[in-house]
Tab-separated table of C-alpha atoms in Angstrom:
chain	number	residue	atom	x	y	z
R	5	UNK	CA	-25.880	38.230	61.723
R	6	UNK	CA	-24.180	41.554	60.527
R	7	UNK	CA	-23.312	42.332	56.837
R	8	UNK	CA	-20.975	44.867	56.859
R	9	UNK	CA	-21.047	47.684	54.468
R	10	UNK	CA	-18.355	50.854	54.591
R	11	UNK	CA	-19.576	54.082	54.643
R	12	UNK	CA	-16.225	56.013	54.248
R	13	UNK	CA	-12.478	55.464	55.377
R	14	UNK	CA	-11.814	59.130	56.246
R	15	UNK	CA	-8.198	59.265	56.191
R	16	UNK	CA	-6.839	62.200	58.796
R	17	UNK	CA	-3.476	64.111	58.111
R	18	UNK	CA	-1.052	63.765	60.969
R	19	UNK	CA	1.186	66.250	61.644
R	20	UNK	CA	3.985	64.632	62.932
R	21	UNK	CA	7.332	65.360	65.096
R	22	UNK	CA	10.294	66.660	62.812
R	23	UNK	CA	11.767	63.719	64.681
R	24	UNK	CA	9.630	61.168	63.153
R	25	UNK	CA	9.763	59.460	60.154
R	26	UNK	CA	8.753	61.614	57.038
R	27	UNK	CA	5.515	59.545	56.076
R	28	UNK	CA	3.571	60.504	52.552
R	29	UNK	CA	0.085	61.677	54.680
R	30	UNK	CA	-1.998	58.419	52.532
R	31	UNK	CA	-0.049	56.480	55.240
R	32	UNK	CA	-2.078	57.925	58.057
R	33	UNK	CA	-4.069	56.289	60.355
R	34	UNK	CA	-7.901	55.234	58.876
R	35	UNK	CA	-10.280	57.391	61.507
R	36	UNK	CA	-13.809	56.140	61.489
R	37	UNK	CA	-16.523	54.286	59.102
R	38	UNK	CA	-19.391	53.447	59.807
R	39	UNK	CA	-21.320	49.897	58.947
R	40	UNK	CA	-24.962	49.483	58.244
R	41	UNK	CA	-26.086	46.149	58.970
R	42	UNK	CA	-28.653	43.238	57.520
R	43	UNK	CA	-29.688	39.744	58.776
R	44	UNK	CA	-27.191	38.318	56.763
R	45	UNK	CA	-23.387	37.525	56.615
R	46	UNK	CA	-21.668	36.396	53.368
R	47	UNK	CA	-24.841	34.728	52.160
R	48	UNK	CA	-28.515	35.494	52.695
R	49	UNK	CA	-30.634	32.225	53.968
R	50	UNK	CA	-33.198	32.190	51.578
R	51	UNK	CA	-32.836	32.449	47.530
R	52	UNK	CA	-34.272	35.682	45.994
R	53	UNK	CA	-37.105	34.222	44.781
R	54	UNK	CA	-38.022	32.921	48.093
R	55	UNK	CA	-37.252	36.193	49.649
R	56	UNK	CA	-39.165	38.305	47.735
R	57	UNK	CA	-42.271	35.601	47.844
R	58	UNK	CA	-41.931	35.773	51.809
R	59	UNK	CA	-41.426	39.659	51.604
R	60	UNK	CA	-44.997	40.269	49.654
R	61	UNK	CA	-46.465	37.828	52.435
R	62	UNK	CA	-45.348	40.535	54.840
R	63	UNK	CA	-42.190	38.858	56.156
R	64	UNK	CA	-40.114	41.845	57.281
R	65	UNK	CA	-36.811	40.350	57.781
R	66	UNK	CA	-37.283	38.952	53.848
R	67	UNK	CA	-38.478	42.497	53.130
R	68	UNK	CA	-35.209	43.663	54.713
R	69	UNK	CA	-33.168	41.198	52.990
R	70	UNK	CA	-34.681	41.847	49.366
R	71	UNK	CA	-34.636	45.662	49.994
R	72	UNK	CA	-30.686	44.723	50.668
R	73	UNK	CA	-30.111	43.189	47.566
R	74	UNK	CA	-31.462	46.296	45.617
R	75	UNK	CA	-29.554	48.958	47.933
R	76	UNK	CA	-25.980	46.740	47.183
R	77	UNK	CA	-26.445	45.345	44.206
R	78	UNK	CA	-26.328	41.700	45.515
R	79	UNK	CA	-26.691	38.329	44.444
R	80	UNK	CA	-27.195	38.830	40.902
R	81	UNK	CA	-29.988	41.777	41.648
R	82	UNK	CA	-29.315	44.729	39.670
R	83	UNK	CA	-28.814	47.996	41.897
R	84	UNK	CA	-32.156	49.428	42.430
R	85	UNK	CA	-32.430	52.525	45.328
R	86	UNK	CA	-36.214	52.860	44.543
R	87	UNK	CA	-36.911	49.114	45.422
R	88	UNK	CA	-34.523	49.000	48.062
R	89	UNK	CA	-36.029	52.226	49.782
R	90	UNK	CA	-39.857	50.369	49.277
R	91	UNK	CA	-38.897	47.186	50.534
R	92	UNK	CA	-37.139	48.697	53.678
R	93	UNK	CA	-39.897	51.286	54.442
R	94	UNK	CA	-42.133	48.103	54.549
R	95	UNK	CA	-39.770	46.186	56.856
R	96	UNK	CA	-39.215	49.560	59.193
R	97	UNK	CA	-42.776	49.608	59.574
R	98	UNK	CA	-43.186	46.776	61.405
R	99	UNK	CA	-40.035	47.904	63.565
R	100	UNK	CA	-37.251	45.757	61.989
R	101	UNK	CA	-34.038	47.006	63.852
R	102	UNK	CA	-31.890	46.085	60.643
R	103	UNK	CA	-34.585	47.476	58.172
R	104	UNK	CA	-34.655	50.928	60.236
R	105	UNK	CA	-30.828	51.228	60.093
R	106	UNK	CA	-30.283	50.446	56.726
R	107	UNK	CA	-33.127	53.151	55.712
R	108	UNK	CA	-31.178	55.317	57.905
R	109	UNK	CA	-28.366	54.499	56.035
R	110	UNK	CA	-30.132	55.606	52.968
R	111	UNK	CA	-31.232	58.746	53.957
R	112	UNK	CA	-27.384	59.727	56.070
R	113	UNK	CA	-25.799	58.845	52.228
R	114	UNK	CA	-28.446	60.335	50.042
R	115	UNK	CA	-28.690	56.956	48.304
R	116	UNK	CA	-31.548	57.479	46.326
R	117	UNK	CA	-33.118	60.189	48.287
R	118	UNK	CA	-32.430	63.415	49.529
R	119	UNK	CA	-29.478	62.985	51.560
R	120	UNK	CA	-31.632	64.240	55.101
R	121	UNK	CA	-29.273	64.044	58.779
R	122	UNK	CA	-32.358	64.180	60.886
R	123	UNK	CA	-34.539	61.250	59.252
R	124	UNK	CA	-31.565	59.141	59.604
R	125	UNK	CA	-30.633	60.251	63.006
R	126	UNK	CA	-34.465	58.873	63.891
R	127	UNK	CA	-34.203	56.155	61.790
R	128	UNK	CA	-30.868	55.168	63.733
R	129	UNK	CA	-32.540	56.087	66.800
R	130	UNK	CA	-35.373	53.768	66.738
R	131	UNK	CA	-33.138	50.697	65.290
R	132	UNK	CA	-30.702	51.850	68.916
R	133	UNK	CA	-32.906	51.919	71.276
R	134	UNK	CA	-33.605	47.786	70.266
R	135	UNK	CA	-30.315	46.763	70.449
R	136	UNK	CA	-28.610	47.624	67.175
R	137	UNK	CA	-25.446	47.696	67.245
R	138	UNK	CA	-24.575	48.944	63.496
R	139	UNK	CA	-27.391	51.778	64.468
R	140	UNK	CA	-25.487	52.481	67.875
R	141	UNK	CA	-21.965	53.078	65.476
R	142	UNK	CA	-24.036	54.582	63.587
R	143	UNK	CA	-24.958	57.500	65.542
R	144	UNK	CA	-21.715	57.968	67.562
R	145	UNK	CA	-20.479	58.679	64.283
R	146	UNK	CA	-23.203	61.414	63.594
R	147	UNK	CA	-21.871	62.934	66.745
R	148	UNK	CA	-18.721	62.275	66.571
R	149	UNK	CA	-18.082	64.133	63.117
R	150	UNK	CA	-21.545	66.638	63.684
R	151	UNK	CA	-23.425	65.334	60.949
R	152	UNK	CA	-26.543	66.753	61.175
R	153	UNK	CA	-26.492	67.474	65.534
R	154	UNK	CA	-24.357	69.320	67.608
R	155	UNK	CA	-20.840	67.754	67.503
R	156	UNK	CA	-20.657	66.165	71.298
R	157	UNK	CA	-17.791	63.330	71.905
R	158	UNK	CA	-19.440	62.371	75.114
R	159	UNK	CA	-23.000	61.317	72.781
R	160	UNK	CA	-20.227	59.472	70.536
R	161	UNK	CA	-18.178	57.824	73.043
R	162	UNK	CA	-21.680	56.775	74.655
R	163	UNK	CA	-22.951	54.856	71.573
R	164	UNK	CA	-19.137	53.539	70.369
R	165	UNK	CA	-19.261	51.932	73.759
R	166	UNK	CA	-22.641	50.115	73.297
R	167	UNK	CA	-22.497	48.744	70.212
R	168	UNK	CA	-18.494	47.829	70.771
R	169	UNK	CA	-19.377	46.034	73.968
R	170	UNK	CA	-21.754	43.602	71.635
R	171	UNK	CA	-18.675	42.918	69.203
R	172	UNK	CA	-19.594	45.430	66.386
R	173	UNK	CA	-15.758	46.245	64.934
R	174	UNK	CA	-16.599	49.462	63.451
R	175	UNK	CA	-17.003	50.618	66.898
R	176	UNK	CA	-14.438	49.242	68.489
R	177	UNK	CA	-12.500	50.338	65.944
R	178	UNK	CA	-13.654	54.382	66.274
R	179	UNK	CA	-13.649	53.875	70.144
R	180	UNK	CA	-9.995	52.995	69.772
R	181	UNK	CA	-9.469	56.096	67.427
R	182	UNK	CA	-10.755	58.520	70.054
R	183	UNK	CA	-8.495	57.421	72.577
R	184	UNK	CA	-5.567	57.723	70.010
R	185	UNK	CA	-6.202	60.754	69.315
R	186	UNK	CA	-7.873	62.168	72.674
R	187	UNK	CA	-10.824	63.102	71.008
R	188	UNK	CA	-13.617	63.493	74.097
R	189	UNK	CA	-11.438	61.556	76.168
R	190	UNK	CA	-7.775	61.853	78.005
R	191	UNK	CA	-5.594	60.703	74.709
R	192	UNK	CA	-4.392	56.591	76.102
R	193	UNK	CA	-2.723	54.514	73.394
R	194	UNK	CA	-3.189	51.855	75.345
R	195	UNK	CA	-6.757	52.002	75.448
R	196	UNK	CA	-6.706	52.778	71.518
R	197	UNK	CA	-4.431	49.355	71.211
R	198	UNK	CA	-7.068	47.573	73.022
R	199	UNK	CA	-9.564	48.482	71.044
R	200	UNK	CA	-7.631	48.426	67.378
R	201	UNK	CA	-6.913	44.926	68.250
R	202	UNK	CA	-10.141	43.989	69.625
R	203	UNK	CA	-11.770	44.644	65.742
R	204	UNK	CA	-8.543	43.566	63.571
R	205	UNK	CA	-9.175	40.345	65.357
R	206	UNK	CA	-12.200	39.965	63.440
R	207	UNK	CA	-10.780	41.434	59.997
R	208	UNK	CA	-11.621	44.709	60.119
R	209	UNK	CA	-9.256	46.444	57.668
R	210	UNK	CA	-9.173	49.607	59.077
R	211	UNK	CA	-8.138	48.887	62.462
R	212	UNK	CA	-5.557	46.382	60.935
R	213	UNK	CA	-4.238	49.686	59.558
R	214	UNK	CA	-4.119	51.614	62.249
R	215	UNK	CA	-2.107	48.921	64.521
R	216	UNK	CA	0.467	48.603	61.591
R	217	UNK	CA	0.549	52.734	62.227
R	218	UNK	CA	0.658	52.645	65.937
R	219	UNK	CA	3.559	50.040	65.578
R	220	UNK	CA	5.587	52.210	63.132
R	221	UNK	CA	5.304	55.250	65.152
R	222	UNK	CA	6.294	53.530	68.260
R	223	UNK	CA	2.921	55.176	69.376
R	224	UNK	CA	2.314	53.229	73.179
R	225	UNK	CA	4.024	50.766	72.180
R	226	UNK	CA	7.861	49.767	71.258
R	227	UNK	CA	8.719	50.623	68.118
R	228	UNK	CA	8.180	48.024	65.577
R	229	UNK	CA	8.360	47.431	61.805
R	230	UNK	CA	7.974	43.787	62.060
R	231	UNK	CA	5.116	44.045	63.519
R	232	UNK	CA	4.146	47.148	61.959
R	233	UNK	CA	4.720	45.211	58.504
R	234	UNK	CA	2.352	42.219	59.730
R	235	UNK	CA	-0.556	44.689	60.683
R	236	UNK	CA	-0.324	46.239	57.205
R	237	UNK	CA	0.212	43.392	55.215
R	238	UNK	CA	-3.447	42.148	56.436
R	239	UNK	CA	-5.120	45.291	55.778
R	240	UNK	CA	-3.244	45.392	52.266
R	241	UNK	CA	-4.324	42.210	51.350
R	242	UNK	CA	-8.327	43.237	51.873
R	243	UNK	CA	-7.515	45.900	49.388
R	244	UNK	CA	-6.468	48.716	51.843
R	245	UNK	CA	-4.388	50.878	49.202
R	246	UNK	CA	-2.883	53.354	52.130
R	247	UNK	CA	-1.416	49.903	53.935
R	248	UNK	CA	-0.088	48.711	50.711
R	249	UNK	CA	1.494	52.203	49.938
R	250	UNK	CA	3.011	52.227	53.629
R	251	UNK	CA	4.257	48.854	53.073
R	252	UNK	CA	6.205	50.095	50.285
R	253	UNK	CA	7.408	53.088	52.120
R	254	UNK	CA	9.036	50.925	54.433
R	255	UNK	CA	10.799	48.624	51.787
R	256	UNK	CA	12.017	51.542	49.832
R	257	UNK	CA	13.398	53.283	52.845
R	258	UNK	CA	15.232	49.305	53.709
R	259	UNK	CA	12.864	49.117	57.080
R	260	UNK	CA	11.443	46.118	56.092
R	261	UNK	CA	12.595	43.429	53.707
Protein backbone atom coordinates (compact mmCIF):
# COMPACT_ATOMS: atom_id res chain seq x y z
CA UNK A 1 0.00 0.00 0.00
CA UNK A 2 1.61 3.30 -1.37
CA UNK A 3 2.29 6.43 0.80
CA UNK A 4 2.68 9.10 -1.36
CA UNK A 5 5.26 11.70 -0.88
CA UNK A 6 5.88 14.82 -3.57
CA UNK A 7 9.06 15.37 -4.78
CA UNK A 8 8.43 18.70 -6.69
CA UNK A 9 5.42 20.31 -8.68
CA UNK A 10 7.57 21.82 -11.45
CA UNK A 11 5.37 24.35 -12.81
CA UNK A 12 6.22 24.98 -16.82
CA UNK A 13 5.62 28.48 -18.49
CA UNK A 14 3.30 28.26 -21.44
CA UNK A 15 3.60 30.44 -24.05
CA UNK A 16 0.37 30.85 -25.27
CA UNK A 17 -1.62 32.12 -28.57
CA UNK A 18 -2.14 36.05 -28.53
CA UNK A 19 -5.62 34.64 -29.05
CA UNK A 20 -5.88 33.01 -25.79
CA UNK A 21 -6.70 34.15 -22.63
CA UNK A 22 -3.89 36.27 -20.91
CA UNK A 23 -3.19 33.77 -17.92
CA UNK A 24 -0.60 34.99 -14.94
CA UNK A 25 2.13 31.88 -15.90
CA UNK A 26 1.42 30.35 -11.81
CA UNK A 27 -1.76 29.19 -13.67
CA UNK A 28 0.11 26.77 -15.85
CA UNK A 29 -0.24 23.34 -16.08
CA UNK A 30 1.69 21.19 -12.98
CA UNK A 31 4.35 18.95 -15.24
CA UNK A 32 5.68 16.04 -13.30
CA UNK A 33 6.46 14.84 -9.50
CA UNK A 34 7.55 12.12 -8.57
CA UNK A 35 6.29 9.80 -5.39
CA UNK A 36 8.44 7.59 -3.29
CA UNK A 37 6.54 4.95 -1.76
CA UNK A 38 6.27 2.82 1.78
CA UNK A 39 4.10 -0.14 2.94
CA UNK A 40 1.79 2.12 4.31
CA UNK A 41 -1.21 4.43 3.42
CA UNK A 42 -2.57 7.04 5.89
CA UNK A 43 -1.57 4.90 8.85
CA UNK A 44 1.26 2.44 9.40
CA UNK A 45 -0.05 -1.17 10.84
CA UNK A 46 1.99 -1.48 13.67
CA UNK A 47 2.68 1.30 16.56
CA UNK A 48 6.28 2.66 16.67
CA UNK A 49 7.23 0.84 19.39
CA UNK A 50 6.25 -2.32 17.80
CA UNK A 51 7.92 -1.31 14.65
CA UNK A 52 11.07 -0.54 15.79
CA UNK A 53 11.02 -3.87 18.22
CA UNK A 54 10.22 -5.94 14.91
CA UNK A 55 12.84 -3.79 12.92
CA UNK A 56 15.93 -4.76 15.46
CA UNK A 57 14.55 -8.47 15.06
CA UNK A 58 15.42 -7.98 11.40
CA UNK A 59 11.91 -7.38 10.05
CA UNK A 60 12.61 -5.35 6.90
CA UNK A 61 9.29 -4.08 6.05
CA UNK A 62 9.25 -2.65 10.00
CA UNK A 63 12.79 -1.48 9.21
CA UNK A 64 11.29 0.28 6.18
CA UNK A 65 8.45 1.61 8.02
CA UNK A 66 10.55 3.04 11.08
CA UNK A 67 13.26 4.35 8.65
CA UNK A 68 9.90 6.20 7.14
CA UNK A 69 8.94 7.78 10.12
CA UNK A 70 12.48 9.39 10.58
CA UNK A 71 12.83 10.44 6.72
CA UNK A 72 9.02 12.33 7.10
CA UNK A 73 8.81 13.19 10.30
CA UNK A 74 5.78 10.91 11.07
CA UNK A 75 3.68 9.84 13.74
CA UNK A 76 5.01 11.84 16.44
CA UNK A 77 8.87 10.79 15.41
CA UNK A 78 11.00 13.71 15.22
CA UNK A 79 12.72 14.13 11.65
CA UNK A 80 15.83 12.19 11.74
CA UNK A 81 17.80 11.61 8.02
CA UNK A 82 20.62 9.68 9.86
CA UNK A 83 18.11 7.06 11.32
CA UNK A 84 16.02 7.04 8.43
CA UNK A 85 19.09 6.39 6.02
CA UNK A 86 20.24 3.31 8.77
CA UNK A 87 17.03 1.82 9.03
CA UNK A 88 16.47 1.78 5.17
CA UNK A 89 20.03 0.59 4.29
CA UNK A 90 19.07 -2.36 6.63
CA UNK A 91 15.71 -2.98 4.92
CA UNK A 92 17.46 -2.54 1.19
CA UNK A 93 19.71 -5.15 2.19
CA UNK A 94 17.53 -7.75 2.33
CA UNK A 95 15.96 -6.43 -1.08
CA UNK A 96 12.86 -4.54 0.20
CA UNK A 97 11.40 -2.95 -3.07
CA UNK A 98 9.91 0.01 -0.89
CA UNK A 99 13.12 0.28 1.33
CA UNK A 100 15.37 0.50 -1.99
CA UNK A 101 13.17 3.29 -3.45
CA UNK A 102 12.84 5.33 -0.63
CA UNK A 103 16.86 5.20 -0.15
CA UNK A 104 16.84 6.14 -3.67
CA UNK A 105 14.76 8.80 -2.84
CA UNK A 106 17.26 9.92 -0.35
CA UNK A 107 20.14 9.96 -2.29
CA UNK A 108 18.03 11.71 -5.86
CA UNK A 109 17.04 14.69 -3.00
CA UNK A 110 20.24 14.86 -1.07
CA UNK A 111 18.18 14.27 2.08
CA UNK A 112 20.76 13.76 4.42
CA UNK A 113 23.44 12.71 2.10
CA UNK A 114 25.18 13.83 -0.75
CA UNK A 115 22.61 14.41 -3.21
CA UNK A 116 24.29 11.39 -5.81
CA UNK A 117 21.98 10.69 -9.45
CA UNK A 118 23.68 7.41 -10.03
CA UNK A 119 23.18 5.65 -6.47
CA UNK A 120 19.64 6.52 -6.78
CA UNK A 121 19.26 5.60 -10.34
CA UNK A 122 20.53 1.89 -8.92
CA UNK A 123 18.71 2.14 -6.01
CA UNK A 124 15.49 2.80 -8.26
CA UNK A 125 16.69 0.23 -10.50
CA UNK A 126 16.79 -2.64 -8.24
CA UNK A 127 13.32 -1.61 -6.39
CA UNK A 128 11.97 -1.64 -10.70
CA UNK A 129 13.02 -4.50 -11.76
CA UNK A 130 10.56 -6.16 -8.63
CA UNK A 131 7.65 -4.50 -9.48
CA UNK A 132 7.79 -1.02 -7.98
CA UNK A 133 5.80 1.10 -9.24
CA UNK A 134 6.85 4.47 -7.26
CA UNK A 135 10.59 3.22 -8.41
CA UNK A 136 9.29 2.77 -12.13
CA UNK A 137 7.91 6.84 -11.86
CA UNK A 138 10.70 7.23 -10.37
CA UNK A 139 13.12 6.70 -13.03
CA UNK A 140 11.03 7.88 -16.04
CA UNK A 141 11.35 10.98 -14.30
CA UNK A 142 15.26 10.75 -14.13
CA UNK A 143 14.98 10.42 -17.85
CA UNK A 144 12.50 12.36 -18.54
CA UNK A 145 14.10 15.67 -17.02
CA UNK A 146 18.09 14.08 -17.44
CA UNK A 147 18.80 13.89 -13.96
CA UNK A 148 21.82 12.27 -13.70
CA UNK A 149 21.55 10.01 -17.48
CA UNK A 150 21.19 11.01 -20.82
CA UNK A 151 17.78 12.76 -21.25
CA UNK A 152 15.80 9.92 -23.48
CA UNK A 153 11.74 10.25 -23.58
CA UNK A 154 11.51 6.81 -25.00
CA UNK A 155 13.42 5.35 -21.33
CA UNK A 156 10.67 7.76 -19.67
CA UNK A 157 7.67 6.92 -21.55
CA UNK A 158 8.85 3.14 -20.99
CA UNK A 159 8.78 3.30 -17.15
CA UNK A 160 5.57 6.01 -16.95
CA UNK A 161 3.84 3.20 -18.75
CA UNK A 162 4.73 0.42 -16.22
CA UNK A 163 4.17 1.76 -13.17
CA UNK A 164 0.82 3.73 -14.63
CA UNK A 165 -0.53 0.44 -15.90
CA UNK A 166 -0.40 -0.82 -11.97
CA UNK A 167 -2.45 2.41 -10.86
CA UNK A 168 0.52 4.57 -9.59
CA UNK A 169 -1.07 8.37 -10.28
CA UNK A 170 2.13 10.09 -10.44
CA UNK A 171 2.64 8.26 -13.56
CA UNK A 172 -0.32 8.44 -15.06
CA UNK A 173 -0.29 11.74 -14.34
CA UNK A 174 3.41 12.52 -16.21
CA UNK A 175 2.34 9.99 -18.97
CA UNK A 176 -0.59 12.29 -19.59
CA UNK A 177 1.81 15.39 -19.52
CA UNK A 178 3.97 14.01 -22.31
CA UNK A 179 1.25 13.54 -24.56
CA UNK A 180 0.06 17.18 -23.79
CA UNK A 181 2.86 18.49 -24.54
CA UNK A 182 4.38 15.96 -27.26
CA UNK A 183 7.27 15.38 -25.34
CA UNK A 184 8.80 11.82 -26.92
CA UNK A 185 5.58 11.21 -28.36
CA UNK A 186 3.13 12.70 -31.30
CA UNK A 187 1.46 15.64 -28.95
CA UNK A 188 -2.63 13.83 -28.41
CA UNK A 189 -4.76 15.68 -25.87
CA UNK A 190 -6.80 13.04 -25.88
CA UNK A 191 -4.42 10.64 -24.72
CA UNK A 192 -3.17 13.36 -22.06
CA UNK A 193 -7.13 13.59 -20.94
CA UNK A 194 -7.10 9.96 -20.48
CA UNK A 195 -4.46 9.86 -18.47
CA UNK A 196 -5.09 13.33 -16.29
CA UNK A 197 -8.32 11.77 -15.48
CA UNK A 198 -7.19 8.37 -14.88
CA UNK A 199 -4.97 9.88 -11.58
CA UNK A 200 -7.45 12.88 -10.53
CA UNK A 201 -9.77 9.99 -10.07
CA UNK A 202 -7.78 8.93 -7.27
CA UNK A 203 -6.97 12.59 -5.84
CA UNK A 204 -4.01 13.37 -7.28
CA UNK A 205 -3.79 17.18 -7.11
CA UNK A 206 -1.73 17.77 -9.84
CA UNK A 207 -3.54 16.13 -12.50
CA UNK A 208 -6.79 17.69 -11.00
CA UNK A 209 -4.92 20.84 -12.07
CA UNK A 210 -4.04 20.15 -15.19
CA UNK A 211 -7.75 18.97 -16.35
CA UNK A 212 -9.11 22.32 -14.85
CA UNK A 213 -6.19 23.79 -17.46
CA UNK A 214 -6.99 21.60 -20.35
CA UNK A 215 -10.73 22.64 -19.83
CA UNK A 216 -9.97 26.41 -19.76
CA UNK A 217 -7.88 26.33 -22.77
CA UNK A 218 -10.36 24.39 -24.69
CA UNK A 219 -7.17 22.17 -25.15
CA UNK A 220 -8.91 18.64 -26.91
CA UNK A 221 -11.67 19.32 -25.53
CA UNK A 222 -14.71 22.02 -25.72
CA UNK A 223 -14.06 24.84 -24.01
CA UNK A 224 -15.20 24.87 -20.52
CA UNK A 225 -15.08 27.00 -17.34
CA UNK A 226 -17.60 25.00 -15.56
CA UNK A 227 -15.84 22.32 -15.78
CA UNK A 228 -12.62 23.94 -15.77
CA UNK A 229 -13.82 25.56 -12.30
CA UNK A 230 -14.75 21.93 -10.88
CA UNK A 231 -11.22 20.47 -11.79
CA UNK A 232 -9.58 23.39 -9.94
CA UNK A 233 -11.70 23.70 -7.15
CA UNK A 234 -10.50 19.97 -6.13
CA UNK A 235 -6.97 20.60 -6.58
CA UNK A 236 -7.46 24.01 -4.58
CA UNK A 237 -8.98 22.45 -1.87
CA UNK A 238 -5.75 19.89 -1.31
CA UNK A 239 -3.83 23.08 -1.01
CA UNK A 240 -2.84 23.54 -4.74
CA UNK A 241 -2.09 27.45 -4.53
CA UNK A 242 -1.73 27.79 -8.62
CA UNK A 243 -5.57 26.20 -8.83
CA UNK A 244 -6.73 28.50 -6.21
CA UNK A 245 -5.00 31.55 -7.95
CA UNK A 246 -6.61 30.37 -11.40
CA UNK A 247 -9.83 30.08 -9.73
CA UNK A 248 -9.65 33.60 -8.89
CA UNK A 249 -8.52 34.61 -12.28
CA UNK A 250 -11.59 33.38 -13.60
CA UNK A 251 -13.96 35.15 -11.02
CA UNK A 252 -12.21 38.41 -11.42
CA UNK A 253 -12.34 38.29 -15.16
CA UNK A 254 -16.64 37.28 -14.50
CA UNK A 255 -15.86 33.59 -16.17
CA UNK A 256 -17.02 31.92 -13.36
CA UNK A 257 -19.34 32.96 -10.57
Amino acid sequence: MPFFTPKKFAKLSVALLAAMLALPVAAAPNTHTTTTSTSVSGQFQNNFATDLKLAQQGNAVAQNDVGMRYLHGLEGVQKDYVQAKVWLEKAAAQEDGDAQNNLGFMYDEGLGVKQDYAKAKSLYEKSAAQGNAAAQNNLGLMYDEGLGVKQDYAQAKAWYEKAAAQGNAAAQNNLGYMYQQGWGVKQDYAQAKVWFEKAAAQGYTAAQHNLGYMYMQGWGVKQDYTQAKAWYEKAAAQGDADAQNALNYLRENGLIR
